[in-house]
PDB file of C-alpha atoms in Angstrom:
ATOM      1  CA  UNK A   1     -19.863 -26.180  77.146  1.00 48.00           C
ATOM      2  CA  UNK A   2     -19.765 -28.898  74.563  1.00 47.00           C
ATOM      3  CA  UNK A   3     -22.265 -26.882  72.613  1.00 47.00           C
ATOM      4  CA  UNK A   4     -20.206 -23.640  72.832  1.00 46.00           C
ATOM      5  CA  UNK A   5     -17.025 -25.632  71.578  1.00 47.00           C
ATOM      6  CA  UNK A   6     -19.165 -26.990  68.641  1.00 49.00           C
ATOM      7  CA  UNK A   7     -20.335 -23.520  67.827  1.00 48.00           C
ATOM      8  CA  UNK A   8     -16.927 -22.201  67.744  1.00 46.00           C
ATOM      9  CA  UNK A   9     -15.721 -24.607  65.610  1.00 47.00           C
ATOM     10  CA  UNK A  10     -18.622 -24.378  63.138  1.00 45.00           C
ATOM     11  CA  UNK A  11     -18.048 -20.696  63.157  1.00 50.00           C
ATOM     12  CA  UNK A  12     -14.350 -21.204  62.504  1.00 46.00           C
ATOM     13  CA  UNK A  13     -14.937 -23.376  59.715  1.00 46.00           C
ATOM     14  CA  UNK A  14     -17.552 -20.922  58.259  1.00 48.00           C
ATOM     15  CA  UNK A  15     -15.009 -18.154  58.508  1.00 45.00           C
ATOM     16  CA  UNK A  16     -12.365 -20.074  56.705  1.00 45.00           C
ATOM     17  CA  UNK A  17     -14.542 -21.232  53.690  1.00 46.00           C
ATOM     18  CA  UNK A  18     -15.479 -17.583  53.396  1.00 45.00           C
ATOM     19  CA  UNK A  19     -12.079 -15.868  53.651  1.00 46.00           C
ATOM     20  CA  UNK A  20     -10.279 -14.456  50.730  1.00 46.00           C
ATOM     21  CA  UNK A  21      -8.313 -16.989  48.671  1.00 47.00           C
ATOM     22  CA  UNK A  22      -4.824 -15.421  49.193  1.00 47.00           C
ATOM     23  CA  UNK A  23      -3.177 -13.087  51.442  1.00 60.00           C
ATOM     24  CA  UNK A  24      -0.331 -10.728  50.436  1.00 73.00           C
ATOM     25  CA  UNK A  25       1.553 -11.219  53.857  1.00 79.00           C
ATOM     26  CA  UNK A  26       2.746 -14.634  53.215  1.00 89.00           C
ATOM     27  CA  UNK A  27       2.196 -14.582  49.333  1.00 97.00           C
ATOM     28  CA  UNK A  28       3.777 -16.580  47.732  1.00 97.00           C
ATOM     29  CA  UNK A  29       4.352 -19.704  49.675  1.00 97.00           C
ATOM     30  CA  UNK A  30       4.543 -22.212  46.775  1.00 97.00           C
ATOM     31  CA  UNK A  31       5.269 -22.083  42.939  1.00 98.00           C
ATOM     32  CA  UNK A  32       3.173 -19.755  40.748  1.00 98.00           C
ATOM     33  CA  UNK A  33       2.032 -21.169  37.390  1.00 98.00           C
ATOM     34  CA  UNK A  34       2.052 -18.723  34.561  1.00 98.00           C
ATOM     35  CA  UNK A  35      -0.316 -19.772  31.690  1.00 98.00           C
ATOM     36  CA  UNK A  36       0.687 -19.086  27.963  1.00 96.00           C
ATOM     37  CA  UNK A  37      -2.176 -19.569  25.621  1.00 93.00           C
ATOM     38  CA  UNK A  38      -0.271 -20.153  22.491  1.00 86.00           C
ATOM     39  CA  UNK A  39       2.401 -22.692  21.469  1.00 83.00           C
ATOM     40  CA  UNK A  40       6.029 -22.640  22.805  1.00 87.00           C
ATOM     41  CA  UNK A  41       8.440 -20.668  20.548  1.00 80.00           C
ATOM     42  CA  UNK A  42       6.120 -17.865  19.778  1.00 77.00           C
ATOM     43  CA  UNK A  43       6.378 -14.328  20.842  1.00 77.00           C
ATOM     44  CA  UNK A  44       3.863 -14.750  23.618  1.00 84.00           C
ATOM     45  CA  UNK A  45       5.751 -17.590  24.980  1.00 90.00           C
ATOM     46  CA  UNK A  46       9.153 -15.888  24.849  1.00 88.00           C
ATOM     47  CA  UNK A  47       7.616 -12.991  26.704  1.00 92.00           C
ATOM     48  CA  UNK A  48       5.983 -15.168  29.190  1.00 95.00           C
ATOM     49  CA  UNK A  49       9.314 -16.844  30.084  1.00 96.00           C
ATOM     50  CA  UNK A  50      11.086 -13.453  30.513  1.00 97.00           C
ATOM     51  CA  UNK A  51       8.382 -12.120  32.944  1.00 98.00           C
ATOM     52  CA  UNK A  52       8.292 -15.555  34.648  1.00 98.00           C
ATOM     53  CA  UNK A  53      11.955 -15.406  35.152  1.00 97.00           C
ATOM     54  CA  UNK A  54      11.818 -11.846  36.582  1.00 98.00           C
ATOM     55  CA  UNK A  55       8.671 -12.686  38.956  1.00 98.00           C
ATOM     56  CA  UNK A  56      10.564 -15.684  40.228  1.00 98.00           C
ATOM     57  CA  UNK A  57      13.622 -13.750  41.266  1.00 97.00           C
ATOM     58  CA  UNK A  58      11.421 -10.603  42.659  1.00 98.00           C
ATOM     59  CA  UNK A  59       8.950 -12.752  44.545  1.00 97.00           C
ATOM     60  CA  UNK A  60      11.446 -15.359  45.556  1.00 97.00           C
ATOM     61  CA  UNK A  61       9.280 -18.262  44.307  1.00 97.00           C
ATOM     62  CA  UNK A  62       9.419 -20.730  41.285  1.00 98.00           C
ATOM     63  CA  UNK A  63       7.270 -19.754  38.367  1.00 98.00           C
ATOM     64  CA  UNK A  64       6.323 -22.474  36.028  1.00 98.00           C
ATOM     65  CA  UNK A  65       5.503 -21.609  32.410  1.00 97.00           C
ATOM     66  CA  UNK A  66       2.716 -23.624  31.199  1.00 97.00           C
ATOM     67  CA  UNK A  67       1.599 -23.738  27.418  1.00 96.00           C
ATOM     68  CA  UNK A  68      -2.118 -24.196  26.821  1.00 94.00           C
ATOM     69  CA  UNK A  69      -2.502 -23.521  23.140  1.00 89.00           C
ATOM     70  CA  UNK A  70      -5.458 -23.576  20.857  1.00 83.00           C
ATOM     71  CA  UNK A  71      -8.841 -21.762  20.042  1.00 82.00           C
ATOM     72  CA  UNK A  72      -6.987 -18.346  19.606  1.00 79.00           C
ATOM     73  CA  UNK A  73      -6.029 -18.230  23.381  1.00 88.00           C
ATOM     74  CA  UNK A  74      -9.540 -19.404  24.480  1.00 91.00           C
ATOM     75  CA  UNK A  75      -8.378 -22.639  26.108  1.00 94.00           C
ATOM     76  CA  UNK A  76      -5.675 -20.957  28.116  1.00 95.00           C
ATOM     77  CA  UNK A  77      -8.023 -18.088  28.978  1.00 96.00           C
ATOM     78  CA  UNK A  78     -10.722 -20.494  30.239  1.00 96.00           C
ATOM     79  CA  UNK A  79      -8.248 -22.481  32.378  1.00 97.00           C
ATOM     80  CA  UNK A  80      -7.316 -19.232  34.087  1.00 97.00           C
ATOM     81  CA  UNK A  81     -10.535 -17.732  34.451  1.00 96.00           C
ATOM     82  CA  UNK A  82     -11.932 -21.049  36.162  1.00 96.00           C
ATOM     83  CA  UNK A  83      -8.554 -21.265  38.306  1.00 97.00           C
ATOM     84  CA  UNK A  84      -8.712 -20.778  42.116  1.00 97.00           C
ATOM     85  CA  UNK A  85      -8.309 -16.864  42.503  1.00 97.00           C
ATOM     86  CA  UNK A  86      -5.447 -17.159  44.913  1.00 97.00           C
ATOM     87  CA  UNK A  87      -2.577 -15.639  42.748  1.00 97.00           C
ATOM     88  CA  UNK A  88      -1.030 -19.119  41.910  1.00 98.00           C
ATOM     89  CA  UNK A  89      -2.233 -19.024  38.432  1.00 98.00           C
ATOM     90  CA  UNK A  90      -1.309 -16.027  36.202  1.00 98.00           C
ATOM     91  CA  UNK A  91      -1.885 -15.673  32.541  1.00 97.00           C
ATOM     92  CA  UNK A  92       0.215 -14.061  29.677  1.00 97.00           C
ATOM     93  CA  UNK A  93      -2.420 -12.275  27.705  1.00 93.00           C
ATOM     94  CA  UNK A  94      -2.930 -10.263  24.448  1.00 88.00           C
ATOM     95  CA  UNK A  95      -5.395  -8.188  22.484  1.00 89.00           C
ATOM     96  CA  UNK A  96      -7.076 -11.322  21.205  1.00 87.00           C
ATOM     97  CA  UNK A  97      -8.238 -12.529  24.694  1.00 91.00           C
ATOM     98  CA  UNK A  98      -9.917  -9.213  25.870  1.00 91.00           C
ATOM     99  CA  UNK A  99     -10.653  -7.520  22.651  1.00 92.00           C
ATOM    100  CA  UNK A 100     -10.840  -9.415  19.473  1.00 91.00           C
ATOM    101  CA  UNK A 101     -12.452 -12.702  20.463  1.00 91.00           C
ATOM    102  CA  UNK A 102     -15.333 -11.098  22.319  1.00 92.00           C
ATOM    103  CA  UNK A 103     -15.757  -8.989  18.961  1.00 91.00           C
ATOM    104  CA  UNK A 104     -15.408 -11.959  16.722  1.00 89.00           C
ATOM    105  CA  UNK A 105     -17.244 -14.748  18.650  1.00 88.00           C
ATOM    106  CA  UNK A 106     -20.865 -14.636  19.936  1.00 85.00           C
ATOM    107  CA  UNK A 107     -20.093 -17.677  22.156  1.00 89.00           C
ATOM    108  CA  UNK A 108     -16.930 -18.093  23.982  1.00 91.00           C
ATOM    109  CA  UNK A 109     -15.693 -20.648  26.532  1.00 93.00           C
ATOM    110  CA  UNK A 110     -14.667 -17.920  29.019  1.00 95.00           C
ATOM    111  CA  UNK A 111     -16.035 -14.566  30.052  1.00 94.00           C
ATOM    112  CA  UNK A 112     -13.411 -11.799  29.660  1.00 93.00           C
ATOM    113  CA  UNK A 113     -14.950 -10.317  32.844  1.00 93.00           C
ATOM    114  CA  UNK A 114     -13.619 -13.176  34.765  1.00 96.00           C
ATOM    115  CA  UNK A 115      -9.942 -12.090  34.033  1.00 96.00           C
ATOM    116  CA  UNK A 116      -8.255  -8.859  35.190  1.00 95.00           C
ATOM    117  CA  UNK A 117      -5.279  -7.341  33.594  1.00 97.00           C
ATOM    118  CA  UNK A 118      -2.694  -6.555  36.022  1.00 97.00           C
ATOM    119  CA  UNK A 119       0.160  -5.063  33.786  1.00 98.00           C
ATOM    120  CA  UNK A 120       0.465  -4.183  30.072  1.00 97.00           C
ATOM    121  CA  UNK A 121       4.163  -5.292  29.247  1.00 97.00           C
ATOM    122  CA  UNK A 122       4.423  -4.015  25.550  1.00 95.00           C
ATOM    123  CA  UNK A 123       2.439  -2.796  22.551  1.00 92.00           C
ATOM    124  CA  UNK A 124       4.552  -4.073  19.700  1.00 89.00           C
ATOM    125  CA  UNK A 125       4.246  -3.139  16.109  1.00 91.00           C
ATOM    126  CA  UNK A 126       4.667  -6.055  13.390  1.00 92.00           C
ATOM    127  CA  UNK A 127       6.648  -6.908  10.361  1.00 95.00           C
ATOM    128  CA  UNK A 128       5.435  -7.840   7.076  1.00 97.00           C
ATOM    129  CA  UNK A 129       7.863 -10.777   6.182  1.00 97.00           C
ATOM    130  CA  UNK A 130       7.789 -13.010   3.071  1.00 98.00           C
ATOM    131  CA  UNK A 131       9.540 -16.243   1.974  1.00 96.00           C
ATOM    132  CA  UNK A 132      12.561 -15.715  -0.304  1.00 94.00           C
ATOM    133  CA  UNK A 133      10.743 -17.660  -2.904  1.00 94.00           C
ATOM    134  CA  UNK A 134       8.343 -14.575  -3.382  1.00 96.00           C
ATOM    135  CA  UNK A 135       9.772 -12.242  -6.207  1.00 96.00           C
ATOM    136  CA  UNK A 136       9.456  -9.051  -4.259  1.00 97.00           C
ATOM    137  CA  UNK A 137      11.561  -6.850  -2.387  1.00 97.00           C
ATOM    138  CA  UNK A 138       8.977  -3.992  -1.802  1.00 97.00           C
ATOM    139  CA  UNK A 139       5.264  -3.847  -0.983  1.00 98.00           C
ATOM    140  CA  UNK A 140       4.400  -2.510  -4.342  1.00 98.00           C
ATOM    141  CA  UNK A 141       6.063  -5.436  -6.000  1.00 98.00           C
ATOM    142  CA  UNK A 142       4.324  -7.933  -3.661  1.00 98.00           C
ATOM    143  CA  UNK A 143       0.964  -6.504  -4.651  1.00 98.00           C
ATOM    144  CA  UNK A 144       1.614  -6.672  -8.162  1.00 98.00           C
ATOM    145  CA  UNK A 145       2.852 -10.237  -7.931  1.00 97.00           C
ATOM    146  CA  UNK A 146      -0.231 -11.227  -6.041  1.00 97.00           C
ATOM    147  CA  UNK A 147      -2.633  -9.712  -8.369  1.00 97.00           C
ATOM    148  CA  UNK A 148      -0.826 -11.612 -11.193  1.00 96.00           C
ATOM    149  CA  UNK A 149      -1.143 -14.868  -9.009  1.00 95.00           C
ATOM    150  CA  UNK A 150      -4.632 -14.376  -7.240  1.00 91.00           C
ATOM    151  CA  UNK A 151      -5.399 -17.031  -4.527  1.00 84.00           C
ATOM    152  CA  UNK A 152      -1.875 -18.560  -4.916  1.00 92.00           C
ATOM    153  CA  UNK A 153      -0.249 -16.928  -1.867  1.00 96.00           C
ATOM    154  CA  UNK A 154      -0.951 -18.234   1.729  1.00 97.00           C
ATOM    155  CA  UNK A 155      -0.335 -16.224   4.770  1.00 97.00           C
ATOM    156  CA  UNK A 156       0.076 -17.766   8.152  1.00 96.00           C
ATOM    157  CA  UNK A 157      -1.063 -16.579  11.675  1.00 91.00           C
ATOM    158  CA  UNK A 158      -1.159 -17.876  15.281  1.00 82.00           C
ATOM    159  CA  UNK A 159      -4.801 -18.427  14.843  1.00 81.00           C
ATOM    160  CA  UNK A 160      -7.875 -17.387  13.226  1.00 83.00           C
ATOM    161  CA  UNK A 161      -9.260 -13.987  14.641  1.00 83.00           C
ATOM    162  CA  UNK A 162      -5.995 -12.874  16.440  1.00 83.00           C
ATOM    163  CA  UNK A 163      -4.197  -9.655  15.800  1.00 88.00           C
ATOM    164  CA  UNK A 164      -1.470 -11.454  13.339  1.00 88.00           C
ATOM    165  CA  UNK A 165      -4.571 -12.819  11.146  1.00 90.00           C
ATOM    166  CA  UNK A 166      -6.460  -9.612  11.127  1.00 91.00           C
ATOM    167  CA  UNK A 167      -3.353  -7.371  10.151  1.00 93.00           C
ATOM    168  CA  UNK A 168      -3.377  -9.650   7.105  1.00 94.00           C
ATOM    169  CA  UNK A 169      -6.994  -9.312   6.271  1.00 91.00           C
ATOM    170  CA  UNK A 170      -6.596  -5.646   6.540  1.00 91.00           C
ATOM    171  CA  UNK A 171      -3.714  -5.554   4.335  1.00 95.00           C
ATOM    172  CA  UNK A 172      -5.528  -7.914   1.853  1.00 93.00           C
ATOM    173  CA  UNK A 173      -8.531  -5.738   1.631  1.00 90.00           C
ATOM    174  CA  UNK A 174      -6.468  -2.246   1.412  1.00 92.00           C
ATOM    175  CA  UNK A 175      -4.395  -3.746  -1.371  1.00 95.00           C
ATOM    176  CA  UNK A 176      -7.017  -5.483  -3.111  1.00 94.00           C
ATOM    177  CA  UNK A 177      -5.598  -8.800  -3.393  1.00 96.00           C
ATOM    178  CA  UNK A 178      -6.634 -12.476  -2.941  1.00 94.00           C
ATOM    179  CA  UNK A 179      -4.564 -14.580  -0.281  1.00 95.00           C
ATOM    180  CA  UNK A 180      -5.420 -17.733   1.709  1.00 95.00           C
ATOM    181  CA  UNK A 181      -5.308 -17.564   5.341  1.00 94.00           C
ATOM    182  CA  UNK A 182      -3.729 -20.504   7.090  1.00 96.00           C
ATOM    183  CA  UNK A 183      -4.172 -20.490  10.961  1.00 91.00           C
ATOM    184  CA  UNK A 184      -1.868 -22.119  13.540  1.00 88.00           C
ATOM    185  CA  UNK A 185      -1.832 -22.917  17.163  1.00 79.00           C
ATOM    186  CA  UNK A 186       0.927 -20.114  17.567  1.00 78.00           C
ATOM    187  CA  UNK A 187       3.271 -17.895  15.794  1.00 80.00           C
ATOM    188  CA  UNK A 188       5.982 -20.503  16.276  1.00 82.00           C
ATOM    189  CA  UNK A 189       4.565 -23.124  14.059  1.00 89.00           C
ATOM    190  CA  UNK A 190       3.477 -20.593  11.567  1.00 91.00           C
ATOM    191  CA  UNK A 191       6.973 -19.218  11.346  1.00 92.00           C
ATOM    192  CA  UNK A 192       8.516 -22.555  10.832  1.00 93.00           C
ATOM    193  CA  UNK A 193       6.305 -23.143   7.782  1.00 95.00           C
ATOM    194  CA  UNK A 194       7.267 -19.897   6.359  1.00 96.00           C
ATOM    195  CA  UNK A 195      10.810 -20.434   6.857  1.00 95.00           C
ATOM    196  CA  UNK A 196      10.185 -23.868   5.081  1.00 94.00           C
ATOM    197  CA  UNK A 197       8.469 -22.161   2.258  1.00 93.00           C
ATOM    198  CA  UNK A 198       5.010 -23.886   2.835  1.00 95.00           C
ATOM    199  CA  UNK A 199       3.343 -20.242   3.304  1.00 97.00           C
ATOM    200  CA  UNK A 200       4.630 -17.127   1.616  1.00 97.00           C
ATOM    201  CA  UNK A 201       3.714 -14.361   3.814  1.00 97.00           C
ATOM    202  CA  UNK A 202       3.166 -13.590   7.560  1.00 97.00           C
ATOM    203  CA  UNK A 203       2.571 -10.399   9.634  1.00 95.00           C
ATOM    204  CA  UNK A 204       4.789 -11.217  12.674  1.00 90.00           C
ATOM    205  CA  UNK A 205       5.630  -9.281  15.816  1.00 84.00           C
ATOM    206  CA  UNK A 206       9.299  -8.026  15.977  1.00 83.00           C
ATOM    207  CA  UNK A 207      10.297 -10.597  18.719  1.00 76.00           C
ATOM    208  CA  UNK A 208      10.244 -13.639  16.476  1.00 80.00           C
ATOM    209  CA  UNK A 209      10.641 -11.663  13.110  1.00 88.00           C
ATOM    210  CA  UNK A 210      13.790 -10.015  13.668  1.00 87.00           C
ATOM    211  CA  UNK A 211      16.191 -13.124  13.808  1.00 89.00           C
ATOM    212  CA  UNK A 212      15.228 -14.589  10.644  1.00 93.00           C
ATOM    213  CA  UNK A 213      14.986 -11.241   8.785  1.00 94.00           C
ATOM    214  CA  UNK A 214      18.469 -10.328  10.125  1.00 92.00           C
ATOM    215  CA  UNK A 215      20.026 -13.441   9.094  1.00 94.00           C
ATOM    216  CA  UNK A 216      18.460 -13.149   5.503  1.00 95.00           C
ATOM    217  CA  UNK A 217      16.242 -16.270   5.995  1.00 97.00           C
ATOM    218  CA  UNK A 218      13.056 -13.859   5.507  1.00 97.00           C
ATOM    219  CA  UNK A 219      12.421 -10.765   3.524  1.00 97.00           C
ATOM    220  CA  UNK A 220      10.782  -7.736   5.545  1.00 97.00           C
ATOM    221  CA  UNK A 221       8.619  -5.646   3.231  1.00 98.00           C
ATOM    222  CA  UNK A 222       7.200  -3.278   5.902  1.00 98.00           C
ATOM    223  CA  UNK A 223       6.353  -2.547   9.466  1.00 96.00           C
ATOM    224  CA  UNK A 224       2.740  -1.979  10.806  1.00 95.00           C
ATOM    225  CA  UNK A 225       3.536   0.970  12.877  1.00 92.00           C
ATOM    226  CA  UNK A 226       2.953   4.659  11.972  1.00 90.00           C
ATOM    227  CA  UNK A 227       6.662   5.363  12.233  1.00 91.00           C
ATOM    228  CA  UNK A 228       9.658   3.303  11.013  1.00 93.00           C
ATOM    229  CA  UNK A 229      11.213   0.823  13.756  1.00 90.00           C
ATOM    230  CA  UNK A 230      14.617   1.487  15.098  1.00 87.00           C
ATOM    231  CA  UNK A 231      15.552  -2.189  14.862  1.00 86.00           C
ATOM    232  CA  UNK A 232      15.091  -2.194  11.013  1.00 91.00           C
ATOM    233  CA  UNK A 233      15.340   1.566   9.967  1.00 94.00           C
ATOM    234  CA  UNK A 234      15.576   0.622   6.401  1.00 95.00           C
ATOM    235  CA  UNK A 235      12.252  -1.240   6.310  1.00 97.00           C
ATOM    236  CA  UNK A 236       9.515   1.359   5.318  1.00 97.00           C
ATOM    237  CA  UNK A 237       6.162   1.481   7.026  1.00 97.00           C
ATOM    238  CA  UNK A 238       3.316   0.098   5.311  1.00 97.00           C
ATOM    239  CA  UNK A 239       1.553   3.548   5.435  1.00 96.00           C
ATOM    240  CA  UNK A 240       4.312   5.246   3.526  1.00 96.00           C
ATOM    241  CA  UNK A 241       4.296   2.254   1.040  1.00 97.00           C
ATOM    242  CA  UNK A 242       0.769   3.154  -0.192  1.00 96.00           C
ATOM    243  CA  UNK A 243      -1.735   2.482   2.402  1.00 96.00           C
ATOM    244  CA  UNK A 244      -1.622   5.571   4.732  1.00 94.00           C
ATOM    245  CA  UNK A 245      -4.576   4.235   6.980  1.00 89.00           C
ATOM    246  CA  UNK A 246      -2.630   1.017   7.825  1.00 93.00           C
ATOM    247  CA  UNK A 247      -1.454   0.801  11.481  1.00 90.00           C
ATOM    248  CA  UNK A 248      -1.479  -2.144  13.782  1.00 91.00           C
ATOM    249  CA  UNK A 249       0.289  -3.374  16.958  1.00 89.00           C
ATOM    250  CA  UNK A 250      -0.346  -6.158  19.268  1.00 88.00           C
ATOM    251  CA  UNK A 251      -0.334  -5.740  23.182  1.00 93.00           C
ATOM    252  CA  UNK A 252       0.785  -8.283  25.753  1.00 94.00           C
ATOM    253  CA  UNK A 253       0.010  -8.256  29.353  1.00 97.00           C
ATOM    254  CA  UNK A 254      -0.277 -10.290  32.471  1.00 98.00           C
ATOM    255  CA  UNK A 255      -3.864 -11.065  33.920  1.00 98.00           C
ATOM    256  CA  UNK A 256      -5.332 -13.036  36.708  1.00 98.00           C
ATOM    257  CA  UNK A 257      -8.734 -14.251  37.840  1.00 98.00           C
ATOM    258  CA  UNK A 258     -10.915 -11.279  38.510  1.00 96.00           C
ATOM    259  CA  UNK A 259     -11.934 -12.640  42.085  1.00 97.00           C
ATOM    260  CA  UNK A 260      -8.237 -12.567  43.306  1.00 97.00           C
ATOM    261  CA  UNK A 261      -8.135 -10.457  46.355  1.00 97.00           C
ATOM    262  CA  UNK A 262      -7.072  -6.978  46.080  1.00 96.00           C
ATOM    263  CA  UNK A 263      -4.105  -7.481  48.421  1.00 96.00           C
ATOM    264  CA  UNK A 264      -2.626 -10.192  46.459  1.00 98.00           C
ATOM    265  CA  UNK A 265      -3.274  -8.535  43.057  1.00 97.00           C
ATOM    266  CA  UNK A 266      -1.391  -5.361  44.479  1.00 97.00           C
ATOM    267  CA  UNK A 267       1.618  -7.565  45.447  1.00 97.00           C
ATOM    268  CA  UNK A 268       1.596  -9.125  42.015  1.00 98.00           C
ATOM    269  CA  UNK A 269       1.147  -5.876  40.139  1.00 98.00           C
ATOM    270  CA  UNK A 270       3.924  -4.077  42.260  1.00 98.00           C
ATOM    271  CA  UNK A 271       6.345  -6.773  41.249  1.00 98.00           C
ATOM    272  CA  UNK A 272       5.249  -6.266  37.594  1.00 98.00           C
ATOM    273  CA  UNK A 273       5.680  -2.479  37.829  1.00 98.00           C
ATOM    274  CA  UNK A 274       9.209  -3.117  39.348  1.00 98.00           C
ATOM    275  CA  UNK A 275      10.117  -5.179  36.328  1.00 98.00           C
ATOM    276  CA  UNK A 276       9.004  -2.506  33.846  1.00 98.00           C
ATOM    277  CA  UNK A 277      10.840   0.046  35.772  1.00 98.00           C
ATOM    278  CA  UNK A 278      14.135  -2.411  35.786  1.00 98.00           C
ATOM    279  CA  UNK A 279      16.607  -1.506  33.123  1.00 97.00           C
ATOM    280  CA  UNK A 280      17.809  -5.068  32.681  1.00 97.00           C
ATOM    281  CA  UNK A 281      14.434  -6.373  32.164  1.00 97.00           C
ATOM    282  CA  UNK A 282      13.564  -3.628  29.869  1.00 97.00           C
ATOM    283  CA  UNK A 283      16.792  -4.354  27.764  1.00 95.00           C
ATOM    284  CA  UNK A 284      15.878  -8.118  27.523  1.00 93.00           C
ATOM    285  CA  UNK A 285      12.512  -7.094  25.874  1.00 92.00           C
ATOM    286  CA  UNK A 286      14.265  -4.807  23.473  1.00 88.00           C
ATOM    287  CA  UNK A 287      16.576  -7.458  22.409  1.00 84.00           C
ATOM    288  CA  UNK A 288      13.897  -9.410  21.412  1.00 79.00           C
ATOM    289  CA  UNK A 289      11.953  -6.889  19.497  1.00 81.00           C
ATOM    290  CA  UNK A 290       9.249  -5.867  22.354  1.00 88.00           C
ATOM    291  CA  UNK A 291       9.301  -2.084  23.016  1.00 90.00           C
ATOM    292  CA  UNK A 292       8.281  -2.206  27.021  1.00 95.00           C
ATOM    293  CA  UNK A 293       5.949   0.130  28.606  1.00 96.00           C
ATOM    294  CA  UNK A 294       6.227   1.977  31.674  1.00 96.00           C
ATOM    295  CA  UNK A 295       3.824   0.962  34.687  1.00 97.00           C
ATOM    296  CA  UNK A 296       0.278   1.987  34.359  1.00 97.00           C
ATOM    297  CA  UNK A 297      -2.403   2.226  37.293  1.00 96.00           C
ATOM    298  CA  UNK A 298      -5.313   0.047  37.058  1.00 93.00           C
ATOM    299  CA  UNK A 299      -7.410   2.890  35.854  1.00 95.00           C
ATOM    300  CA  UNK A 300      -4.763   3.401  33.068  1.00 97.00           C
ATOM    301  CA  UNK A 301      -4.900  -0.260  32.043  1.00 96.00           C
ATOM    302  CA  UNK A 302      -8.676  -0.408  31.869  1.00 93.00           C
ATOM    303  CA  UNK A 303      -8.792   2.941  29.644  1.00 95.00           C
ATOM    304  CA  UNK A 304      -5.999   1.285  27.455  1.00 94.00           C
ATOM    305  CA  UNK A 305      -8.075  -1.948  26.840  1.00 93.00           C
ATOM    306  CA  UNK A 306     -11.267  -0.090  26.283  1.00 92.00           C
ATOM    307  CA  UNK A 307      -9.613   2.206  23.674  1.00 90.00           C
ATOM    308  CA  UNK A 308      -8.167  -0.812  21.843  1.00 91.00           C
ATOM    309  CA  UNK A 309     -11.446  -2.616  21.979  1.00 91.00           C
ATOM    310  CA  UNK A 310     -13.201   0.549  20.390  1.00 89.00           C
ATOM    311  CA  UNK A 311     -10.639   0.616  17.621  1.00 86.00           C
ATOM    312  CA  UNK A 312     -10.719  -2.761  16.716  1.00 89.00           C
ATOM    313  CA  UNK A 313     -14.486  -2.669  16.747  1.00 90.00           C
ATOM    314  CA  UNK A 314     -14.342  -0.334  14.075  1.00 85.00           C
ATOM    315  CA  UNK A 315     -11.991  -2.652  12.121  1.00 84.00           C
ATOM    316  CA  UNK A 316     -14.096  -5.647  12.412  1.00 87.00           C
ATOM    317  CA  UNK A 317     -17.157  -3.841  11.332  1.00 87.00           C
ATOM    318  CA  UNK A 318     -15.389  -2.633   8.382  1.00 83.00           C
ATOM    319  CA  UNK A 319     -14.016  -5.962   7.403  1.00 79.00           C
ATOM    320  CA  UNK A 320     -17.239  -7.467   8.053  1.00 81.00           C
ATOM    321  CA  UNK A 321     -15.772 -10.488   9.948  1.00 77.00           C
ATOM    322  CA  UNK A 322     -17.515 -12.974  12.161  1.00 72.00           C
ATOM    323  CA  UNK A 323     -16.331 -16.342  13.157  1.00 74.00           C
ATOM    324  CA  UNK A 324     -19.259 -18.018  14.567  1.00 67.00           C
TER     325      UNK A 324
END
C-alpha cells in the first residue's frame, strides 16, 4: 500500500504544479499590485490610482500602485509580462506599450503578446500648451515665432517614441518648423520643466494639462481632437488652425499577463466594467480630463487595439521614424 500512497502523493503534487495560477472563486485573497510604467504625477499615474482605488473597494482587497518608469514603458511592461499570471500583478497600459513600441523598436525587452488588455478606460485628446515665455497666443503665431527661431524651441514628452512625442513630431513636420525633442521618464517631470521654463512646449493629456492651463501658468494653443473639447471650449482644434489632417489621442487601459486564467481574468474584467458603468468613477475621470469609455467586450478591445496599430503604422511610416 505504501507504493499506492506514494503514487497518490506524486500525482497530487503534479496536479498542483500544473493547476491554473488563479481561481476566481476565492480571488483575491491578498493585495493586488498595479504597475504604472511611468513616473508618479503624470496622467498614467493619476489614472492608475483612480482605477486602483475602485478595484480595491469593488474586490474588497488592497491595491498597491507601484511606479516602474523608464524605456517608454518597457521596464514596467517587462516586469508584468514576466510576473506570475495569477491576477495579483496588473498593469496600467497605454498605446505606446501595445502599438508604438513594437512599431518603433526592432528589439523590445517584452513581447506585447505576453500581455492581454482587460479594459480600455479612456481615449483622451491632448492639449498643445506653451510656457508664458513664448510670445504666441495662437498656433499661427507660434509657427511664425518658431520659423524665426529655428531649433531654439524645445518640446518635452513622457519618453521617446510615446504618443506625446509623436504628437510633437507630427506637428513639427506638418508646420515645417524645427524643434528639439527632450524626453523624460514621465509626463510629470516634463510638465515640471515646462512650468519652470526649461522647455517651451508640450503636447499633454487633459488630465495634467488642465490645472496649469486654467490657473494661467501655461497657455493652451490648440487641442488634438477633431472637435473642440468641452473643458476648454475657447481653445481651437489644431485641425481648424490650419492643419486639417492633424488628429491625435492617447488611450489607457488595464492589462495582465496573457497566461492569466480566463476565470480570474473575467472576474477582474467584470470589476473594471463595473467601474466604467459607475457614475462616480466616470465623474472622477472627467474631473481630471479623461473622457471615460463604456465597457468593451474582449473582441471589441482587440479590434480597438488593432485599428490603433494600423493608424499609427501609417504615421510612423510617413514620419520615417525608427528608434533602434
